PDB file of C-alpha atoms in Angstrom:
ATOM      1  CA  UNK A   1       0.000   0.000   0.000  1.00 50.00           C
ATOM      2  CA  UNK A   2       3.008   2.381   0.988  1.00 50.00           C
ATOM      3  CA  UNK A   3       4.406   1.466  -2.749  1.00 52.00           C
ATOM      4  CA  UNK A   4       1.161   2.718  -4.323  1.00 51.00           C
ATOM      5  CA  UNK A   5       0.978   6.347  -2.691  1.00 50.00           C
ATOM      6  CA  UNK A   6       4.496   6.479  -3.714  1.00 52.00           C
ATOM      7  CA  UNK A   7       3.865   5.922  -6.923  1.00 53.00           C
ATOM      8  CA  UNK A   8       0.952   7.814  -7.172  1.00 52.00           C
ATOM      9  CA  UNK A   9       2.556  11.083  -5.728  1.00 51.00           C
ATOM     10  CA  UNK A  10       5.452  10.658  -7.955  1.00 55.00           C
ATOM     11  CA  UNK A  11       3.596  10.553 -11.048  1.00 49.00           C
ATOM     12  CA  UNK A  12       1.556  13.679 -10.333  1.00 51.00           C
ATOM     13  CA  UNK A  13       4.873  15.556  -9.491  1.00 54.00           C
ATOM     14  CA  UNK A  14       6.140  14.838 -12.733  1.00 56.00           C
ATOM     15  CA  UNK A  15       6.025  18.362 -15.499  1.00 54.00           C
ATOM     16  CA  UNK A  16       3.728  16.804 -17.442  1.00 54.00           C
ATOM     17  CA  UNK A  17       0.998  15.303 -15.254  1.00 52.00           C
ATOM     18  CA  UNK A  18       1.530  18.824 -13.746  1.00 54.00           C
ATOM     19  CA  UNK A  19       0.407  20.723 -16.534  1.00 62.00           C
ATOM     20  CA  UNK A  20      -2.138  18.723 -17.452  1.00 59.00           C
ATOM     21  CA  UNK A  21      -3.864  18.820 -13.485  1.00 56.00           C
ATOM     22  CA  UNK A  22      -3.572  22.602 -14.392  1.00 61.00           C
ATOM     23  CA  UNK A  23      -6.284  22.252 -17.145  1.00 59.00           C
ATOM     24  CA  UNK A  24      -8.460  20.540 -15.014  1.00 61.00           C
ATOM     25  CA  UNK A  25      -8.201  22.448 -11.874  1.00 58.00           C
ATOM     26  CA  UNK A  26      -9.246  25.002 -14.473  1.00 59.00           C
ATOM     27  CA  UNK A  27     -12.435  23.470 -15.467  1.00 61.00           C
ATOM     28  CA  UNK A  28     -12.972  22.744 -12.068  1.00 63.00           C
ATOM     29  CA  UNK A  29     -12.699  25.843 -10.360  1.00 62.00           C
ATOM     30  CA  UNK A  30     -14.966  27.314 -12.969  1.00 60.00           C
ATOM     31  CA  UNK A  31     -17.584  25.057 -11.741  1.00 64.00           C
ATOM     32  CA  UNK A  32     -16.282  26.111  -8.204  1.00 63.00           C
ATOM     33  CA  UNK A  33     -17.506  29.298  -8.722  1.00 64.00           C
ATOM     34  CA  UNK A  34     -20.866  28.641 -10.336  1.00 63.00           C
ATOM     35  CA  UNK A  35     -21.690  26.723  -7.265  1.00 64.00           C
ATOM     36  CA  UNK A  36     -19.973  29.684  -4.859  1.00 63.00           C
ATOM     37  CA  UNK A  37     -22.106  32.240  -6.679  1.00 63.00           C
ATOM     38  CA  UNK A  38     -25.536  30.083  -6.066  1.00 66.00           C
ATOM     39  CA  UNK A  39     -25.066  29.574  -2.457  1.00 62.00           C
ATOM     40  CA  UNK A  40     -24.064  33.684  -1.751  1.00 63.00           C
ATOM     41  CA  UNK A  41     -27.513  34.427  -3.532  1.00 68.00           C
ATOM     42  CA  UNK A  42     -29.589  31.748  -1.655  1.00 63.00           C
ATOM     43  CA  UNK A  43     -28.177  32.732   1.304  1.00 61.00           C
ATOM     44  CA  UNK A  44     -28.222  36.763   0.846  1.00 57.00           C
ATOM     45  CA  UNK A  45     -31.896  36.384   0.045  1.00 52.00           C
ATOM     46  CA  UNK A  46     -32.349  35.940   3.232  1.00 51.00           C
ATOM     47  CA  UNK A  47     -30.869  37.949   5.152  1.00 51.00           C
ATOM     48  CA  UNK A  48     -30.275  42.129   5.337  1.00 51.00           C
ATOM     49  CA  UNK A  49     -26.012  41.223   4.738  1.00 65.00           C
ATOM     50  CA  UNK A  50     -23.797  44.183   5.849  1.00 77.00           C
ATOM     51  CA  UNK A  51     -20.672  43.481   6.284  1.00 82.00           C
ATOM     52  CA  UNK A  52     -18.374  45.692   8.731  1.00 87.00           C
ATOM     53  CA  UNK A  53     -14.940  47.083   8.430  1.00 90.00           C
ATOM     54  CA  UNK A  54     -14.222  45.157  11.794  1.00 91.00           C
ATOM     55  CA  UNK A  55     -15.262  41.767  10.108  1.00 93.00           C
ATOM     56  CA  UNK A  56     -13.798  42.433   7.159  1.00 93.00           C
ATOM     57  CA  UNK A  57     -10.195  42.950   8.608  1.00 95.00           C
ATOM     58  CA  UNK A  58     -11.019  39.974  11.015  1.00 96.00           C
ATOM     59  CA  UNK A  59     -11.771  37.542   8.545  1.00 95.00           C
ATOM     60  CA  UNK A  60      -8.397  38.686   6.143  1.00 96.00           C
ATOM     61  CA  UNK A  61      -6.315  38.183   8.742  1.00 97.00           C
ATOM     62  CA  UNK A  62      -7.248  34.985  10.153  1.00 97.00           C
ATOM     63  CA  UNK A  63      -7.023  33.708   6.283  1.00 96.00           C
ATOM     64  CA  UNK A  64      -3.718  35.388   6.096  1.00 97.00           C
ATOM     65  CA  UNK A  65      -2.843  33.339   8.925  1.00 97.00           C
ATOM     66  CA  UNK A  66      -4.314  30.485   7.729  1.00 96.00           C
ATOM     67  CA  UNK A  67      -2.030  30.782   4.401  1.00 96.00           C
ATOM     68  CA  UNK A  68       1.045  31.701   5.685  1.00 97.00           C
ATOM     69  CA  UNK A  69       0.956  28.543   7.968  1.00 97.00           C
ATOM     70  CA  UNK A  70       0.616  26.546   4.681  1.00 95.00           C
ATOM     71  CA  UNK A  71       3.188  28.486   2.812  1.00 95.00           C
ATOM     72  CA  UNK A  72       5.915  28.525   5.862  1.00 96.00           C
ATOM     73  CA  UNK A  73       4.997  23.709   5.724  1.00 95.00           C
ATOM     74  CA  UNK A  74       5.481  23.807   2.099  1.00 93.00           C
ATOM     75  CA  UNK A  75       8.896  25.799   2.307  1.00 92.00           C
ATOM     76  CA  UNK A  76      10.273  23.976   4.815  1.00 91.00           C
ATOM     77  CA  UNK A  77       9.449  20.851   3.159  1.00 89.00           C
ATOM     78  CA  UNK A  78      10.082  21.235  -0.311  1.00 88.00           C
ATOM     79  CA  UNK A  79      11.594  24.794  -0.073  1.00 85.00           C
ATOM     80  CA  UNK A  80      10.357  27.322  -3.158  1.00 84.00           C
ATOM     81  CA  UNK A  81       8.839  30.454  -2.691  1.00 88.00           C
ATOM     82  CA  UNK A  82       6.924  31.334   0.359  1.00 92.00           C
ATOM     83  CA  UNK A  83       4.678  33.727  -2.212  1.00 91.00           C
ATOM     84  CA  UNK A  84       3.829  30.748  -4.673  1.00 90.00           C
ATOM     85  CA  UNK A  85       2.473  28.693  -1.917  1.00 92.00           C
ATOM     86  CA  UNK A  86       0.377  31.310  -0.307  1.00 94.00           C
ATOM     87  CA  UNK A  87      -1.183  31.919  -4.044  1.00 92.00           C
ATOM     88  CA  UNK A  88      -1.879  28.109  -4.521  1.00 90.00           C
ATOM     89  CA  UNK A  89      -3.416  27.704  -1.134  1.00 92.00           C
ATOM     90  CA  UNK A  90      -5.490  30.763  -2.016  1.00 92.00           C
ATOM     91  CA  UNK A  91      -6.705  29.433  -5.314  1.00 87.00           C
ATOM     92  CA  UNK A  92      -7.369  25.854  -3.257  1.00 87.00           C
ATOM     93  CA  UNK A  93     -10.076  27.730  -1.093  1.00 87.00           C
ATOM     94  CA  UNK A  94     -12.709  27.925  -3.867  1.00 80.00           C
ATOM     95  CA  UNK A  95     -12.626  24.002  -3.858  1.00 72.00           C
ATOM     96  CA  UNK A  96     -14.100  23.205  -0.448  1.00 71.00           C
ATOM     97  CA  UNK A  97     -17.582  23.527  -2.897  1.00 65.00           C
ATOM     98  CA  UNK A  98     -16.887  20.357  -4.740  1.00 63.00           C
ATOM     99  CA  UNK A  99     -18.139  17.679  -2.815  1.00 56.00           C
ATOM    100  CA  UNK A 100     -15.304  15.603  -1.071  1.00 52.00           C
ATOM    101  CA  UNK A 101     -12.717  18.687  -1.268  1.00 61.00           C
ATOM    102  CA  UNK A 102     -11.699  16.989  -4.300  1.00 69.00           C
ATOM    103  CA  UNK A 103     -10.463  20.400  -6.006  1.00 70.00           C
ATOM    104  CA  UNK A 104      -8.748  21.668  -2.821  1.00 76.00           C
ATOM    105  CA  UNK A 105      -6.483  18.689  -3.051  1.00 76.00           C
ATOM    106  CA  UNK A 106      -5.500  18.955  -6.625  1.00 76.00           C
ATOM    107  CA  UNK A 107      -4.733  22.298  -6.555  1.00 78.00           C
ATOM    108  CA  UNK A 108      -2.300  21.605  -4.078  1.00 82.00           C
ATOM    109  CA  UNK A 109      -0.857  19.123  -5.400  1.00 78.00           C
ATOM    110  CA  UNK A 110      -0.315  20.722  -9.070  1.00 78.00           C
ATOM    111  CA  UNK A 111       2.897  22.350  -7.469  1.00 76.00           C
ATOM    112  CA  UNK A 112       5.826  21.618  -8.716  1.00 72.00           C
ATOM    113  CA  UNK A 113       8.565  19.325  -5.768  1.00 69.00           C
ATOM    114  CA  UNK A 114      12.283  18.763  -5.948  1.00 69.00           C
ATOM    115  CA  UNK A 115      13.155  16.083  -8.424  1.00 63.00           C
ATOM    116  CA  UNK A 116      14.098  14.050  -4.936  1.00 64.00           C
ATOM    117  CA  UNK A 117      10.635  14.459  -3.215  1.00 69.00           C
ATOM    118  CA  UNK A 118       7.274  13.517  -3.896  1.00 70.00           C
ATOM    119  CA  UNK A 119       3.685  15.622  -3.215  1.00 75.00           C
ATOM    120  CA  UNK A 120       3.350  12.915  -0.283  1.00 77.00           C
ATOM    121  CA  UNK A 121       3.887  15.934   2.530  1.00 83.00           C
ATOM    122  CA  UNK A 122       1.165  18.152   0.625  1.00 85.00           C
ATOM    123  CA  UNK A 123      -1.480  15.246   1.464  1.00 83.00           C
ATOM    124  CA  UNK A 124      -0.488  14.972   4.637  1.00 87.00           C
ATOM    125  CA  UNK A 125      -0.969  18.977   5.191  1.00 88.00           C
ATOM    126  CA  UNK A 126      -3.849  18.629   3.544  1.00 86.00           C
ATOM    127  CA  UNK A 127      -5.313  15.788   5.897  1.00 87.00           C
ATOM    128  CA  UNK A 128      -3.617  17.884   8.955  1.00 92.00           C
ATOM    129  CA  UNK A 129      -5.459  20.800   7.708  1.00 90.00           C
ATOM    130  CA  UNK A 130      -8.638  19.249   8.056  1.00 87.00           C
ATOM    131  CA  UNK A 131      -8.311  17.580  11.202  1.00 91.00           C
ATOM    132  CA  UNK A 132      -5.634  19.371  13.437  1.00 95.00           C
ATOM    133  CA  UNK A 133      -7.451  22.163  14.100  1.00 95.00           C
ATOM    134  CA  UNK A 134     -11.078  20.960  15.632  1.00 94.00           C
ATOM    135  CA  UNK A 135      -9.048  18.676  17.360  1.00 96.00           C
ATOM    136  CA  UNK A 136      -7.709  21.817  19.433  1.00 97.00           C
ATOM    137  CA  UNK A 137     -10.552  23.631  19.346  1.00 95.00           C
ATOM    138  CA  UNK A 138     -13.310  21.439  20.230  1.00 95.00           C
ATOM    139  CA  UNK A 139     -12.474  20.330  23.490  1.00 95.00           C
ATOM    140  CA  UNK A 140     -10.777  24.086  24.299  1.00 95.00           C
ATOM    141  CA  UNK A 141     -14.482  25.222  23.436  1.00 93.00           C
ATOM    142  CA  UNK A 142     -15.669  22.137  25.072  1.00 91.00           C
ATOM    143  CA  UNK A 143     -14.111  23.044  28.357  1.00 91.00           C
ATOM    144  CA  UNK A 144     -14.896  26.386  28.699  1.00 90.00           C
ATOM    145  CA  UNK A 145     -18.388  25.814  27.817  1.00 87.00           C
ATOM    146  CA  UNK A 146     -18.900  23.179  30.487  1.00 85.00           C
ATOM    147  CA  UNK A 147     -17.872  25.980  33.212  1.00 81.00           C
ATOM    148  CA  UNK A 148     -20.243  28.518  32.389  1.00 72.00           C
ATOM    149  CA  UNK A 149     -17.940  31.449  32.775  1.00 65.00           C
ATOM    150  CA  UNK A 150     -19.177  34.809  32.693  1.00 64.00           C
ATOM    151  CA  UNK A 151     -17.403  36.928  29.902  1.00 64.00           C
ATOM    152  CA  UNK A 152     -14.748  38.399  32.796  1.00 62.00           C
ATOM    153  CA  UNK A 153     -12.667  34.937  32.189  1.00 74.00           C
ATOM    154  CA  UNK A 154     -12.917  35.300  28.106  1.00 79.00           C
ATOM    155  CA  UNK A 155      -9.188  35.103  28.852  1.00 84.00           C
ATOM    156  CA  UNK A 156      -9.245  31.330  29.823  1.00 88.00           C
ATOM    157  CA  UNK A 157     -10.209  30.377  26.340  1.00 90.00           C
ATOM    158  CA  UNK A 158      -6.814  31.592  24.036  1.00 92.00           C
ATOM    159  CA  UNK A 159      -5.012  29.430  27.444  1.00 94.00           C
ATOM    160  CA  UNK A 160      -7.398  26.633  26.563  1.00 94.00           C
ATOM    161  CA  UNK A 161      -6.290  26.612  22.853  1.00 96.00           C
ATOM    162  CA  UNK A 162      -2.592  26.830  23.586  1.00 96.00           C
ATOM    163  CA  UNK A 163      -2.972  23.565  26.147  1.00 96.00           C
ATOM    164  CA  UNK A 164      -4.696  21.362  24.130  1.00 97.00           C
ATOM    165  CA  UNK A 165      -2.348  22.555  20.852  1.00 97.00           C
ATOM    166  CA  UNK A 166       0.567  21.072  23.135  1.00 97.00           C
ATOM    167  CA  UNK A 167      -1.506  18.120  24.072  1.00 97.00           C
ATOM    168  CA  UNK A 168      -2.439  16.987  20.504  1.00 97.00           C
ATOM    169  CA  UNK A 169       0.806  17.528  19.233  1.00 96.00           C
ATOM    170  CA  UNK A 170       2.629  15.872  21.774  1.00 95.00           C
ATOM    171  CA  UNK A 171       0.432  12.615  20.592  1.00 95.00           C
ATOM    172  CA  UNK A 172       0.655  13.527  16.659  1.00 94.00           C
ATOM    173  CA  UNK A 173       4.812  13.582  17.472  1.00 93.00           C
ATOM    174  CA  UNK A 174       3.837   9.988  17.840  1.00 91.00           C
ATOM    175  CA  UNK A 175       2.685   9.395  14.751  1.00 90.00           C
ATOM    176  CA  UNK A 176       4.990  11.429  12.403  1.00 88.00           C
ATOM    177  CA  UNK A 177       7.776  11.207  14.665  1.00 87.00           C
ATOM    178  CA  UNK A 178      10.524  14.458  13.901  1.00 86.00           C
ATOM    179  CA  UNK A 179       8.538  15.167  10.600  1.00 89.00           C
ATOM    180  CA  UNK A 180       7.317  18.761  10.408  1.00 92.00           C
ATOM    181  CA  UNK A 181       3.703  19.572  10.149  1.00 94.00           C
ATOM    182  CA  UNK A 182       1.876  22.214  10.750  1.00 95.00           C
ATOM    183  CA  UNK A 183       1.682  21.959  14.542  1.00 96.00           C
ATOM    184  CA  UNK A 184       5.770  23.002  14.241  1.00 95.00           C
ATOM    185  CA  UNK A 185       3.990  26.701  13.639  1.00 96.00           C
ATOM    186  CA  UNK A 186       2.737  27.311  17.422  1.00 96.00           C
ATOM    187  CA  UNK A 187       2.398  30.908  16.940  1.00 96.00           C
ATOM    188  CA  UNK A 188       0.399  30.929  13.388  1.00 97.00           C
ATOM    189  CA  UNK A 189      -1.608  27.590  14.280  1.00 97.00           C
ATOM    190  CA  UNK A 190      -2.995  29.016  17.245  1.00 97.00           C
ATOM    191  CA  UNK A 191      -3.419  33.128  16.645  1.00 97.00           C
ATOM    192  CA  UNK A 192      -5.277  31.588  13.311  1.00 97.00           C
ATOM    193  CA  UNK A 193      -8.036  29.570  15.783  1.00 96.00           C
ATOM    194  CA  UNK A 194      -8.385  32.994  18.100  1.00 96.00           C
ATOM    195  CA  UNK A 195      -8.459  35.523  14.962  1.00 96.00           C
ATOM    196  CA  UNK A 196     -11.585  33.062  13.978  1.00 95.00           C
ATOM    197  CA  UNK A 197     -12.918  33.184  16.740  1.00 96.00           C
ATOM    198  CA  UNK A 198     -13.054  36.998  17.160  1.00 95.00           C
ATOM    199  CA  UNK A 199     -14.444  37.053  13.898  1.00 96.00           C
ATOM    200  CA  UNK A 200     -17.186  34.948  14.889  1.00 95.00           C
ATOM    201  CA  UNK A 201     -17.313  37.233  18.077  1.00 94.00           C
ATOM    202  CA  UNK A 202     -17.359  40.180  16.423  1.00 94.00           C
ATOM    203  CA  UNK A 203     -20.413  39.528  13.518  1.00 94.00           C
ATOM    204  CA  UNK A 204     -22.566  38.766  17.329  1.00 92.00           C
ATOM    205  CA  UNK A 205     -21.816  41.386  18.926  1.00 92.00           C
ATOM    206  CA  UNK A 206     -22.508  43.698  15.484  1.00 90.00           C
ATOM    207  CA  UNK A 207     -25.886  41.676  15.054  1.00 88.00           C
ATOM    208  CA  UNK A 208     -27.006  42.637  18.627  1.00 86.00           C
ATOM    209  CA  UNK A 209     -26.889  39.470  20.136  1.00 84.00           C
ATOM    210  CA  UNK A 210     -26.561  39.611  24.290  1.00 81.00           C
ATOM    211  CA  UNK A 211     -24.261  36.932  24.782  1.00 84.00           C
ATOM    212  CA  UNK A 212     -21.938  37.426  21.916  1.00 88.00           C
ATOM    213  CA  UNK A 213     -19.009  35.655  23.452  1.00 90.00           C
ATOM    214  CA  UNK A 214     -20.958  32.174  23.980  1.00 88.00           C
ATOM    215  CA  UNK A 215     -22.766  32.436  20.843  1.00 90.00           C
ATOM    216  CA  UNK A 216     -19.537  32.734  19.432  1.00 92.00           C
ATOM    217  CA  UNK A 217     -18.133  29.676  21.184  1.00 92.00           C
ATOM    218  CA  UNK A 218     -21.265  27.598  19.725  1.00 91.00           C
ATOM    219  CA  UNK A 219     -20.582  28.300  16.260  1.00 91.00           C
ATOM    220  CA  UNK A 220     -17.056  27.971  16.712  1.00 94.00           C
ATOM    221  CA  UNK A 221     -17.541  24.299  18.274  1.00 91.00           C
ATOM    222  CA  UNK A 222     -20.295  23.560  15.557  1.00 89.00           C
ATOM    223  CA  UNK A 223     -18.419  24.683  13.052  1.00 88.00           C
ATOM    224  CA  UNK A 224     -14.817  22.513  14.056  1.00 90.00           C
ATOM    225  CA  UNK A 225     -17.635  18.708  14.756  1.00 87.00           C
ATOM    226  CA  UNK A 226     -18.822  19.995  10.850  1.00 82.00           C
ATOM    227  CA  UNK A 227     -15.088  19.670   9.477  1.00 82.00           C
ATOM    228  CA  UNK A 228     -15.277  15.890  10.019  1.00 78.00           C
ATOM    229  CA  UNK A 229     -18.037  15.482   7.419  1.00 71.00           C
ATOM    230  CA  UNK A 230     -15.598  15.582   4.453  1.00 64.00           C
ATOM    231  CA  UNK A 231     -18.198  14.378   1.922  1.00 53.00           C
ATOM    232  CA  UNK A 232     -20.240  17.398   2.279  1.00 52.00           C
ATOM    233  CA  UNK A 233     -18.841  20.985  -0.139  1.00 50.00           C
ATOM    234  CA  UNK A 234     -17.367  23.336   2.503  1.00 46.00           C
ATOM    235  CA  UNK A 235     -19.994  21.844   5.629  1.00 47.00           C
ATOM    236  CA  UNK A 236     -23.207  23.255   3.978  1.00 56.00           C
ATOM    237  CA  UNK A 237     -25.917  22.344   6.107  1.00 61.00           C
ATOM    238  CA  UNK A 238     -23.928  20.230   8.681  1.00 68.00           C
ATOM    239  CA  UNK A 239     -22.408  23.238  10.799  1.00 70.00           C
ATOM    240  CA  UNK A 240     -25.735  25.161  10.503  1.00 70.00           C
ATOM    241  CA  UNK A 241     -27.511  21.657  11.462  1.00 72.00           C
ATOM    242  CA  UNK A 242     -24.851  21.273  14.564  1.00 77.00           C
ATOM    243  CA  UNK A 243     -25.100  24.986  15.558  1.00 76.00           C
ATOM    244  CA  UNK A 244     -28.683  24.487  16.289  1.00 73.00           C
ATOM    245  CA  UNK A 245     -28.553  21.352  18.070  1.00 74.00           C
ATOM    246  CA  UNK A 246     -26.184  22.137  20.692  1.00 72.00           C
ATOM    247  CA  UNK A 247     -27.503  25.752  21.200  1.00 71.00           C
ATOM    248  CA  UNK A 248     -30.960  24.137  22.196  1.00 65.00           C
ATOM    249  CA  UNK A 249     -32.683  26.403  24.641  1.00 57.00           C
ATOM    250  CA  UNK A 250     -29.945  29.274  24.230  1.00 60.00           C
ATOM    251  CA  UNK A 251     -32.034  31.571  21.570  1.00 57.00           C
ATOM    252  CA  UNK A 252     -34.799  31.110  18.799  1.00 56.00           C
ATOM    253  CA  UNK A 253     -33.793  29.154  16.095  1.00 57.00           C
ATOM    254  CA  UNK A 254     -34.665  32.088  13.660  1.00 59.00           C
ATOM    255  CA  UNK A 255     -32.335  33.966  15.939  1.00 71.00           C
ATOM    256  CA  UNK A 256     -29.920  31.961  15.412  1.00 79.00           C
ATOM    257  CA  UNK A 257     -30.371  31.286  11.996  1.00 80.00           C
ATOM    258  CA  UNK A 258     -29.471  34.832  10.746  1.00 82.00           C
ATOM    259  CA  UNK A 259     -26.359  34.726  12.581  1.00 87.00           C
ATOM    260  CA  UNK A 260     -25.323  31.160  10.956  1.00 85.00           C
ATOM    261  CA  UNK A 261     -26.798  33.182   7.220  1.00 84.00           C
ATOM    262  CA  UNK A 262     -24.642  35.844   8.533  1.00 87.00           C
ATOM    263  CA  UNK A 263     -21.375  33.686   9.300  1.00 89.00           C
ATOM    264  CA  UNK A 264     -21.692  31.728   6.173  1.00 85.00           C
ATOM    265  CA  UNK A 265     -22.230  34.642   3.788  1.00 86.00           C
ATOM    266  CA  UNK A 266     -18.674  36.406   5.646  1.00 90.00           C
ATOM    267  CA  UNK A 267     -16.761  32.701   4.875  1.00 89.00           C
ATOM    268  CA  UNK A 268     -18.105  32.697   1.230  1.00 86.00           C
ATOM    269  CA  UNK A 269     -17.018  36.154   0.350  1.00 87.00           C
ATOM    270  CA  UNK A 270     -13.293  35.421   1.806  1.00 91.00           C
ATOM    271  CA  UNK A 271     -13.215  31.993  -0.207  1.00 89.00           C
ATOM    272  CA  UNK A 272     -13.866  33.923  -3.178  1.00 87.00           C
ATOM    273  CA  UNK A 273     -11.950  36.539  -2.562  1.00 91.00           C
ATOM    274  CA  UNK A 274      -8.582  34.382  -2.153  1.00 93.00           C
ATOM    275  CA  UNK A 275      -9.725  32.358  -4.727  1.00 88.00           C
ATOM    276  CA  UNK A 276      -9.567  34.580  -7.478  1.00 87.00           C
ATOM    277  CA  UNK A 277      -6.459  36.134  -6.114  1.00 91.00           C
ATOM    278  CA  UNK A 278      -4.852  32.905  -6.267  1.00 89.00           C
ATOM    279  CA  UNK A 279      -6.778  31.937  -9.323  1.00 83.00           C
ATOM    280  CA  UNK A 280      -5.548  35.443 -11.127  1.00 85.00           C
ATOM    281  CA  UNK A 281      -2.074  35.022  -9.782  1.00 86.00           C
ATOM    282  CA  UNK A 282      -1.554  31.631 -11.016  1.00 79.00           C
ATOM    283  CA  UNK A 283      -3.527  31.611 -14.308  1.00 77.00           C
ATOM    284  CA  UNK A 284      -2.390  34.849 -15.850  1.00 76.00           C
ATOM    285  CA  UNK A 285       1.478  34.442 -15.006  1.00 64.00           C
ATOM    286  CA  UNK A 286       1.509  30.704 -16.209  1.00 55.00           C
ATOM    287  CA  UNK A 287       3.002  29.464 -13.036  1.00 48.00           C
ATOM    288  CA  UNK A 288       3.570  25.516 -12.933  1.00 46.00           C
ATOM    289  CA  UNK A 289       4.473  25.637 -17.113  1.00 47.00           C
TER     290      UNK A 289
END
């Protein structure tokens, strides 16, 4: 089996197979954007959507983050430029609406390796992606939760993600040994899980909501249980389904409906946004010929 993903990663790194994924992450993210256009007008429909200066530099930044903590696992495994990462991980966010995250993978892997390595790393960043972070932040969120704070120990939570970021990657060490991943970024892995959260604090608190901070905490745990259903384009329907399940009894489900509309429509916009950027950057200046 270890033979096979070998061979499999070594064929797609090869020039060729690399131009020709380009032509079909083409296609692809074309489609992409149909379906990224549909859901922003079924969703704005439905909601009055203004969207802040506050959110708007909150949800940059936490996607800045996001990239640069790709970019900075690509480098320092296969070296390149930091810049040609961050534009291929920003062209791979308009593929979380193919079902399976099928183009999100492809994109990242149409980069070109050192004739020594294979694209085996980018799969594993892309699984670590997926599943690294709600494992930090659902039982940080899970914790505080179960105490019932009042908002004067908001503080406890950004202590909460940095102990169970040790914790989990104390137990990853034992599965990919001295290999680096993206838990060897402390600083970016963790300020990316509080700049989301903010954002998520942030659109509450601008909505009107009373408890902004716990609302916030409920869509940020709903949100990490969602990433776990892979099969589903970006969590459509899951983290919405999960955010009103385990906010039972907190406020009216139309309540908390427009803030889910509200949240989704912010994420959607910012996908788009780095998409084309990416998209632009790597289409128009031929990169990977």
């Amino acid at each position: 089996m270890k033979n096979i993903f070998f061979n499999i990663f070594n064929f797609i790194s090869k020039d060729k197979n690399q131009r020709i994924l380009k032509k079909i992450n083409l296609l692809l993210s074309f489609l992409c954007i149909y379906f990224i256009w549909n859901i922003f007008t079924q969703y704005k429909s439905n909601i009055l959507f203004n969207l802040t200066i506050e959110e708007a530099f909150l949800v940059i930044i936490s996607y800045i983050l996001a990239g640069l903590l790709w970019s900075k696992y690509m480098k320092d495994n296969y070296q390149g430029k930091l810049s040609d990462y961050f534009y291929n991980w920003s062209f791979s966010k308009i593929g979380k609406f193919i079902p399976t995250g099928l183009v999100t993978l492809t994109v990242r892997l149409n980069q070109k390796v050192s004739k020594n390595k294979t694209s085996k790393e980018i799969f594993y960043g892309v699984l670590e992606e997926q599943f690294l972070f709600p494992l930090v932040s659902i039982p940080a969120i899970g914790l505080y939760l179960s105490h019932k704070f009042e908002n004067q120990y908001i503080y406890l939570l950004p202590i909460y993600f940095g102990t169970f970021f040790y914790v989990i990657k104390f137990l990853y060490s034992k599965i990919r040994g001295d290999k680096n991943t993206l838990m060897s970024y402390p600083y970016l892995f963790i300020s990316y899980l509080l700049f989301q959260f903010l954002l998520l604090y942030f659109i509450a608190e601008n909505m009107g909501y009373e408890d902004s901070f716990t609302l916030a905490c409920y869509y940020f745990l709903s949100s990490s249980l969602g990433l776990f259903f892979i099969g589903v384009p970006a969590g459509i329907g899951i983290r919405e389904a999960i955010f009103l399940m385990v906010t039972n009894n907190f406020l009216a489900d139309v309540l908390l409906l427009d803030y889910a509309i509200k949240v989704r429509l912010v994420f959607i916009i910012a996908d788009l946004f780095f998409g084309l950027i990416g998209f632009l950057r790597i289409y128009t200046l031929n990169t990977y010929e």
